[in-house]
Tab-separated table of C-alpha atoms in Angstrom:
chain	number	residue	atom	x	y	z
K	3	MET	CA	-30.587	76.334	38.401
K	4	ASN	CA	-29.296	76.611	34.827
K	5	LYS	CA	-27.628	73.552	33.397
K	6	GLY	CA	-24.360	73.480	31.232
K	7	LYS	CA	-24.291	72.834	27.530
K	8	TRP	CA	-24.128	69.094	27.832
K	9	ASN	CA	-25.838	68.826	31.170
K	10	ALA	CA	-22.826	66.651	32.257
K	11	ILE	CA	-19.539	66.763	34.187
K	12	THR	CA	-17.851	67.695	30.967
K	13	ASP	CA	-19.481	71.115	31.267
K	14	VAL	CA	-16.757	71.927	33.879
K	15	GLU	CA	-14.051	73.451	31.720
K	16	GLY	CA	-11.153	71.090	31.182
K	17	VAL	CA	-12.834	68.024	32.467
K	18	SER	CA	-13.183	65.068	30.075
K	19	VAL	CA	-14.522	61.496	30.300
K	20	GLY	CA	-13.629	58.256	28.452
K	21	HIS	CA	-15.077	54.798	28.443
K	22	VAL	CA	-13.973	51.388	27.454
K	23	THR	CA	-16.794	48.812	27.410
K	24	LEU	CA	-16.501	45.056	27.427
K	25	ASP	CA	-19.447	43.197	26.004
K	26	ARG	CA	-18.750	39.692	24.923
K	27	PRO	CA	-19.306	36.030	25.843
K	28	GLY	CA	-16.864	33.869	27.686
K	29	ASP	CA	-16.711	30.226	28.120
K	30	GLY	CA	-19.885	28.264	29.122
K	31	ASP	CA	-22.273	30.494	31.120
K	32	ASP	CA	-19.744	33.273	31.432
K	33	TYR	CA	-20.286	36.717	29.985
K	34	PHE	CA	-18.243	39.880	30.257
K	35	CYS	CA	-20.243	42.999	30.495
K	36	THR	CA	-18.151	45.445	32.415
K	37	GLY	CA	-15.582	48.142	31.591
K	38	VAL	CA	-13.596	51.180	32.607
K	39	THR	CA	-14.504	54.838	32.893
K	40	ALA	CA	-11.787	57.529	33.162
K	41	ILE	CA	-12.491	61.125	34.489
K	42	LEU	CA	-9.714	63.396	33.590
K	43	PRO	CA	-9.743	66.465	35.961
K	44	HIS	CA	-8.175	69.046	33.578
K	45	SER	CA	-6.396	69.143	30.242
K	46	GLY	CA	-2.887	69.579	31.586
K	47	ASN	CA	-0.526	67.229	33.507
K	48	TRP	CA	-2.365	66.062	36.618
K	49	PHE	CA	0.815	65.115	38.456
K	50	LYS	CA	2.561	68.508	37.893
K	51	GLU	CA	-0.672	70.514	38.455
K	52	LYS	CA	-2.782	68.769	41.183
K	53	PRO	CA	-6.489	69.699	41.632
K	54	ALA	CA	-7.742	70.321	45.083
K	55	ALA	CA	-9.869	67.266	46.218
K	56	ALA	CA	-11.670	65.604	49.015
K	57	SER	CA	-13.724	62.445	49.666
K	58	PHE	CA	-16.683	61.529	51.873
K	59	VAL	CA	-17.483	57.892	52.718
K	60	LEU	CA	-21.224	57.670	53.212
K	61	ASN	CA	-21.053	53.791	53.703
K	62	GLY	CA	-17.647	52.221	53.677
K	63	PHE	CA	-18.526	48.692	52.147
K	64	GLY	CA	-16.183	49.569	49.232
K	65	LYS	CA	-12.679	48.946	47.879
K	66	THR	CA	-11.772	52.329	46.394
K	67	ALA	CA	-8.033	52.790	46.073
K	68	GLY	CA	-6.134	56.004	46.760
K	69	LEU	CA	-8.420	57.849	49.212
K	70	VAL	CA	-6.175	57.801	52.071
K	71	GLN	CA	-3.660	60.217	50.390
K	72	VAL	CA	-6.491	62.371	48.983
K	73	GLU	CA	-7.661	62.889	52.516
K	74	GLU	CA	-4.224	63.621	53.907
K	75	LEU	CA	-2.954	65.918	51.215
K	76	GLY	CA	-6.217	67.303	49.693
K	77	VAL	CA	-5.249	66.910	46.055
K	78	LEU	CA	-5.559	64.581	43.059
K	79	GLU	CA	-2.564	63.674	40.996
K	80	SER	CA	-4.184	61.184	38.553
K	81	PRO	CA	-7.436	60.642	36.694
K	82	ILE	CA	-10.269	59.266	38.752
K	83	MET	CA	-10.891	55.765	37.270
K	84	LEU	CA	-13.997	53.573	37.762
K	85	THR	CA	-14.457	49.886	37.159
K	86	ASN	CA	-15.836	46.692	38.786
K	87	THR	CA	-14.636	45.542	42.254
K	88	PHE	CA	-12.205	42.713	41.065
K	89	SER	CA	-10.666	45.000	38.397
K	90	VAL	CA	-9.354	47.747	40.706
K	91	GLY	CA	-5.888	46.227	40.626
K	92	ALA	CA	-5.754	45.990	36.833
K	93	VAL	CA	-7.123	49.506	36.239
K	94	LEU	CA	-4.622	50.987	38.908
K	95	GLU	CA	-1.741	49.173	37.138
K	96	GLY	CA	-2.773	50.474	33.740
K	97	THR	CA	-3.266	54.151	34.955
K	98	LEU	CA	0.065	53.953	36.707
K	99	GLN	CA	1.849	52.858	33.643
K	100	TYR	CA	0.140	55.635	31.684
K	101	MET	CA	1.284	58.209	34.308
K	102	LEU	CA	4.809	56.883	34.453
K	103	ASP	CA	5.147	57.088	30.665
K	104	GLU	CA	3.882	60.706	30.797
K	105	ASN	CA	6.142	61.602	33.797
K	106	PRO	CA	9.609	59.979	33.700
K	107	ALA	CA	10.617	61.643	37.108
K	108	ILE	CA	7.933	59.793	39.073
K	109	GLY	CA	9.569	57.181	41.332
K	110	ASP	CA	13.049	58.211	40.225
K	111	SER	CA	13.939	61.838	40.765
K	112	THR	CA	10.712	62.877	42.503
K	113	SER	CA	8.062	61.308	44.664
K	114	SER	CA	5.764	58.349	44.052
K	115	LEU	CA	2.215	58.640	42.731
K	116	ASN	CA	-1.316	58.230	44.062
K	117	ILE	CA	-3.909	56.561	41.777
K	118	VAL	CA	-7.656	56.790	42.557
K	119	VAL	CA	-9.849	53.915	41.337
K	120	GLY	CA	-13.432	53.582	42.490
K	121	GLU	CA	-15.483	50.428	42.038
K	122	CYS	CA	-18.971	48.771	42.234
K	123	ASN	CA	-19.860	45.169	42.182
K	124	ASP	CA	-21.317	44.028	38.895
K	125	SER	CA	-21.137	40.303	39.604
K	126	TYR	CA	-24.804	39.609	38.880
K	127	LEU	CA	-24.475	40.277	35.150
K	128	ASN	CA	-20.728	40.283	34.744
K	129	SER	CA	-18.368	37.298	35.260
K	130	MET	CA	-16.398	39.350	37.669
K	131	ARG	CA	-14.277	36.405	38.908
K	132	LYS	CA	-12.682	36.091	35.498
K	133	MET	CA	-11.169	39.576	35.786
K	134	ALA	CA	-11.607	40.383	32.148
K	135	VAL	CA	-10.635	44.061	32.384
K	136	ARG	CA	-6.938	44.422	31.639
K	137	PRO	CA	-4.452	47.328	32.360
K	138	GLU	CA	-4.433	48.345	28.663
K	139	ASP	CA	-8.273	48.923	28.922
K	140	ALA	CA	-7.566	51.640	31.503
K	141	VAL	CA	-4.992	53.288	29.257
K	142	ARG	CA	-7.492	53.136	26.315
K	143	ALA	CA	-10.206	54.806	28.421
K	144	ILE	CA	-7.840	57.703	29.145
K	145	HIS	CA	-6.929	58.114	25.527
K	146	GLU	CA	-10.779	57.887	24.609
K	147	ALA	CA	-11.578	60.798	26.954
K	148	SER	CA	-13.525	63.716	25.503
K	149	GLY	CA	-14.784	67.060	27.026
K	150	GLU	CA	-17.948	67.133	24.939
K	151	GLU	CA	-21.235	65.323	25.119
K	152	LEU	CA	-21.017	62.325	27.349
K	153	GLU	CA	-22.176	58.813	26.638
K	154	GLN	CA	-24.288	57.614	29.565
K	155	GLY	CA	-26.027	54.413	30.733
K	156	ALA	CA	-24.727	50.927	30.301
K	157	VAL	CA	-21.218	52.008	29.107
K	158	GLY	CA	-17.729	51.797	30.536
K	159	ALA	CA	-17.686	50.895	34.187
K	160	GLY	CA	-21.527	51.096	34.160
K	161	LYS	CA	-22.001	48.254	31.670
K	162	GLY	CA	-23.024	45.615	34.174
K	163	MET	CA	-24.446	47.833	36.975
K	164	ILE	CA	-28.064	47.698	38.437
K	165	CYS	CA	-29.867	50.644	40.005
K	166	TYR	CA	-33.192	50.228	41.899
K	167	GLY	CA	-33.685	46.810	40.325
K	168	ALA	CA	-33.451	48.114	36.751
K	169	LYS	CA	-30.437	48.795	34.512
K	170	GLY	CA	-28.153	51.447	35.876
K	171	GLY	CA	-24.647	52.660	35.064
K	172	ILE	CA	-23.183	55.968	34.241
K	173	GLY	CA	-25.179	59.179	34.694
K	174	SER	CA	-24.237	62.861	34.741
K	175	SER	CA	-25.639	66.343	35.174
K	176	SER	CA	-24.427	69.863	35.705
K	177	ARG	CA	-25.529	73.225	37.199
K	178	VAL	CA	-24.240	76.702	36.531
K	179	VAL	CA	-23.743	79.071	39.423
K	180	GLU	CA	-23.446	82.843	39.042
K	181	ALA	CA	-22.226	85.554	41.541
K	182	GLY	CA	-21.670	89.046	40.176
K	183	SER	CA	-19.460	88.852	37.087
K	184	ARG	CA	-18.230	85.287	37.923
K	185	THR	CA	-19.717	82.085	36.656
K	186	PHE	CA	-18.779	78.613	37.919
K	187	THR	CA	-19.942	75.125	37.024
K	188	VAL	CA	-20.567	72.107	39.194
K	189	GLY	CA	-20.784	68.812	37.341
K	190	THR	CA	-21.520	65.335	38.683
K	191	LEU	CA	-20.974	61.886	37.318
K	192	VAL	CA	-22.330	58.726	39.119
K	193	LEU	CA	-21.752	55.071	38.729
K	194	THR	CA	-25.126	53.648	39.969
K	195	ASN	CA	-25.370	50.168	41.350
K	196	PHE	CA	-27.589	50.473	44.437
K	197	GLY	CA	-31.120	50.288	45.801
K	198	ARG	CA	-34.294	48.201	45.585
K	199	GLY	CA	-37.098	49.054	43.190
K	200	HIS	CA	-39.588	50.006	45.809
K	201	GLU	CA	-37.226	52.526	47.320
K	202	CYS	CA	-37.009	54.782	44.194
K	203	ARG	CA	-38.911	58.158	44.460
K	204	PHE	CA	-38.651	59.551	41.040
K	205	PRO	CA	-42.082	60.580	39.472
K	206	GLY	CA	-43.614	57.953	37.253
K	207	TRP	CA	-41.208	55.306	38.438
K	208	VAL	CA	-42.460	51.736	37.840
K	209	ALA	CA	-40.705	49.455	40.356
K	210	PRO	CA	-39.276	46.282	38.610
K	211	GLU	CA	-40.571	42.982	39.802
K	212	GLU	CA	-38.291	41.610	42.478
K	213	PRO	CA	-38.628	38.819	45.020
K	214	THR	CA	-39.841	39.973	48.477
K	215	PRO	CA	-37.421	39.445	51.375
K	216	GLU	CA	-39.522	36.424	52.409
K	217	THR	CA	-39.267	34.709	49.017
K	218	PRO	CA	-36.824	31.853	48.960
K	219	VAL	CA	-34.028	32.667	46.415
K	220	ALA	CA	-31.132	30.401	45.586
K	221	GLU	CA	-27.905	31.901	47.134
K	222	GLU	CA	-26.226	32.285	43.620
K	223	GLU	CA	-29.284	34.254	42.322
K	224	LYS	CA	-29.243	36.812	45.032
K	225	ARG	CA	-28.206	40.308	43.968
K	226	PRO	CA	-25.586	42.040	46.032
K	227	ASP	CA	-26.526	45.213	47.903
K	228	GLY	CA	-24.566	47.245	45.320
K	229	SER	CA	-22.780	50.588	45.580
K	230	VAL	CA	-22.480	53.991	44.156
K	231	ILE	CA	-19.603	56.163	43.224
K	232	ILE	CA	-20.247	59.848	42.967
K	233	VAL	CA	-17.731	62.311	41.445
K	234	VAL	CA	-18.402	66.052	41.755
K	235	ALA	CA	-16.209	68.387	39.812
K	236	THR	CA	-16.168	72.086	39.744
K	237	ASP	CA	-14.022	75.048	38.474
K	238	ALA	CA	-14.848	77.192	41.467
K	239	PRO	CA	-11.680	77.814	43.525
K	240	LEU	CA	-12.414	75.672	46.540
K	241	GLY	CA	-9.951	74.057	49.016
K	242	ALA	CA	-10.048	70.478	50.212
K	243	ARG	CA	-11.959	71.301	53.334
K	244	GLN	CA	-14.642	73.109	51.340
K	245	LEU	CA	-14.738	70.251	48.832
K	246	LYS	CA	-15.527	67.855	51.575
K	247	ARG	CA	-18.471	70.108	52.384
K	248	ILE	CA	-19.538	69.825	48.749
K	249	ALA	CA	-19.126	66.088	48.825
K	250	ARG	CA	-21.351	65.767	51.914
K	251	ARG	CA	-24.182	67.712	50.133
K	252	ALA	CA	-23.899	65.242	47.240
K	253	ALA	CA	-25.059	62.642	49.722
K	254	ILE	CA	-28.332	64.616	50.105
K	255	GLY	CA	-28.835	64.479	46.416
K	256	LEU	CA	-28.418	60.726	46.462
K	257	GLY	CA	-30.896	60.429	49.345
K	258	ARG	CA	-33.470	62.413	47.460
K	259	THR	CA	-33.701	59.606	44.931
K	260	GLY	CA	-34.991	57.198	47.653
K	261	THR	CA	-32.014	55.035	48.758
K	262	HIS	CA	-31.491	54.337	52.509
K	263	ILE	CA	-27.905	53.111	51.972
K	264	HIS	CA	-27.889	49.386	52.390
K	265	ASN	CA	-25.475	47.552	54.722
K	266	GLY	CA	-23.396	46.063	51.878
K	267	SER	CA	-23.448	49.211	49.774
K	268	GLY	CA	-20.163	51.082	49.220
K	269	ASP	CA	-21.251	54.741	48.800
K	270	ILE	CA	-18.176	56.874	48.108
K	271	ILE	CA	-18.143	60.577	47.029
K	272	ILE	CA	-15.107	62.314	45.572
K	273	ALA	CA	-15.078	65.987	44.916
K	274	PHE	CA	-12.433	68.058	43.113
K	275	SER	CA	-11.688	71.554	41.767
K	276	ASN	CA	-9.579	72.314	38.779
K	277	GLY	CA	-10.018	75.987	39.724
K	278	LEU	CA	-7.475	75.479	42.551
K	279	LEU	CA	-4.264	73.697	41.442
K	280	THR	CA	-1.161	72.914	43.359
K	281	SER	CA	2.078	72.838	41.474
K	282	HIS	CA	4.301	69.811	42.199
K	283	GLY	CA	7.671	70.615	43.765
K	284	GLY	CA	9.352	74.017	43.545
K	285	GLU	CA	11.462	75.987	45.990
K	286	GLU	CA	8.872	78.368	47.259
K	287	MET	CA	8.031	78.161	50.891
K	288	THR	CA	4.571	79.717	50.612
K	289	VAL	CA	1.957	80.021	47.886
K	290	THR	CA	-0.721	82.715	47.313
K	291	ARG	CA	-3.974	81.556	45.621
K	292	GLU	CA	-7.524	82.744	45.123
K	293	ILE	CA	-10.185	80.806	47.124
K	294	ILE	CA	-13.786	81.493	47.751
K	295	LYS	CA	-14.873	82.596	51.231
K	296	ASP	CA	-16.886	80.288	53.264
K	297	ASP	CA	-19.435	82.950	54.242
K	298	HIS	CA	-19.975	84.276	50.803
K	299	PRO	CA	-23.525	83.511	49.534
K	300	ILE	CA	-22.176	81.601	46.532
K	301	MET	CA	-21.177	78.680	48.831
K	302	ASN	CA	-24.884	77.960	49.411
K	303	ASP	CA	-25.479	77.996	45.589
K	304	LEU	CA	-22.525	75.583	45.123
K	305	PHE	CA	-24.027	73.266	47.773
K	306	GLU	CA	-27.418	73.319	45.952
K	307	ALA	CA	-25.746	72.769	42.584
K	308	ALA	CA	-24.005	69.558	43.995
K	309	ILE	CA	-27.357	68.286	45.372
K	310	ALA	CA	-29.323	68.951	42.252
K	311	SER	CA	-26.773	67.571	39.814
K	312	THR	CA	-26.143	64.381	41.863
K	313	GLU	CA	-29.952	63.751	42.015
K	314	GLU	CA	-30.383	64.269	38.325
K	315	ALA	CA	-27.285	62.231	37.482
K	316	VAL	CA	-28.805	59.197	39.101
K	317	LEU	CA	-31.956	59.739	36.990
K	318	GLN	CA	-29.863	60.140	33.839
K	319	SER	CA	-28.106	56.852	34.422
K	320	LEU	CA	-31.626	55.105	34.574
K	321	LEU	CA	-32.950	56.965	31.528
K	322	HIS	CA	-29.957	56.058	29.364
K	323	ALA	CA	-29.266	52.482	30.305
K	324	GLU	CA	-30.740	49.820	28.021
K	325	THR	CA	-31.888	46.273	28.870
K	326	THR	CA	-28.682	44.118	29.290
K	327	THR	CA	-28.115	40.442	29.150
K	328	GLY	CA	-25.239	38.976	31.197
K	329	ARG	CA	-23.898	35.798	32.612
K	330	LYS	CA	-26.061	32.714	32.988
K	331	GLY	CA	-28.453	34.328	30.663
K	332	ARG	CA	-29.552	36.883	33.377
K	333	VAL	CA	-31.393	39.893	32.062
K	334	VAL	CA	-31.727	43.315	33.737
K	335	ARG	CA	-34.405	45.491	31.955
K	336	LYS	CA	-34.374	49.128	31.182
K	337	ALA	CA	-35.997	51.412	33.639
K	338	GLU	CA	-39.692	52.084	33.114
K	339	PHE	CA	-41.541	55.345	33.785
K	340	ARG	CA	-45.229	56.120	33.279
């Protein structure tokens, strides 16, 4: 399938992404290599014009905030924010403050607000217990968002992440789907922090040296099972039920890379469409909107686009991430391919 101009989630018209990266020493053996990534679903007001959305939990060992309401109402009303596990609260607070500043009616003359924050555990490299990410970092990530070429690898929320034993982080890819005179884009962004080196199936992959399960390793040196957050965006007019079907297909793209979804891995997929917006409030009892038919052949193409862009997004996270040094002098090296 053809790729978009940037081969990234930002090829979906209106979608933009911003990063704030923390990369500095703390006290003693502490080191802060972590950050925030903000995915803005369209260029307007997300609370007033809510994109259709759905989620799929492949393995629920995760602490993502905001998915309960997404599942119930089938819409987003904030950016999708990504960070480390212990910074979900700070990022939620900062994003909430940004949204309140932009929408004075929230919590006053209209309803409350649902913020979506995804996370992965970067505690092997990052001094996560120190909670270095602050609410203002989330606000800055939103302000930094761009709809053009996307910085990938060890940036933003991906700064301290590990994928298949090598340096992981942020990766993205896109596919273009055509049907008659209509063209739609599917773009995926991943936060990769999962897998063991021997599992990876990419051609030419050189598995990093890792202790075997039988090798004694000090408890504090063990790496957590990790997680992955997958965000699939499209401008195709799809409803929440259809987006859940898209999200499930993204899991196939993840599986193609080799992972078998570890017990302690939080593998969460969020899909949204800015081609189907729901206006907040109003007096109308009914709405009339364009939506793609389930039995149209383009649905299969959209499924394929989600699978292919997810698989490549994982690869891109490995290709872009550079060798990173973190707390206690720990080093995770750049992925190697023959």
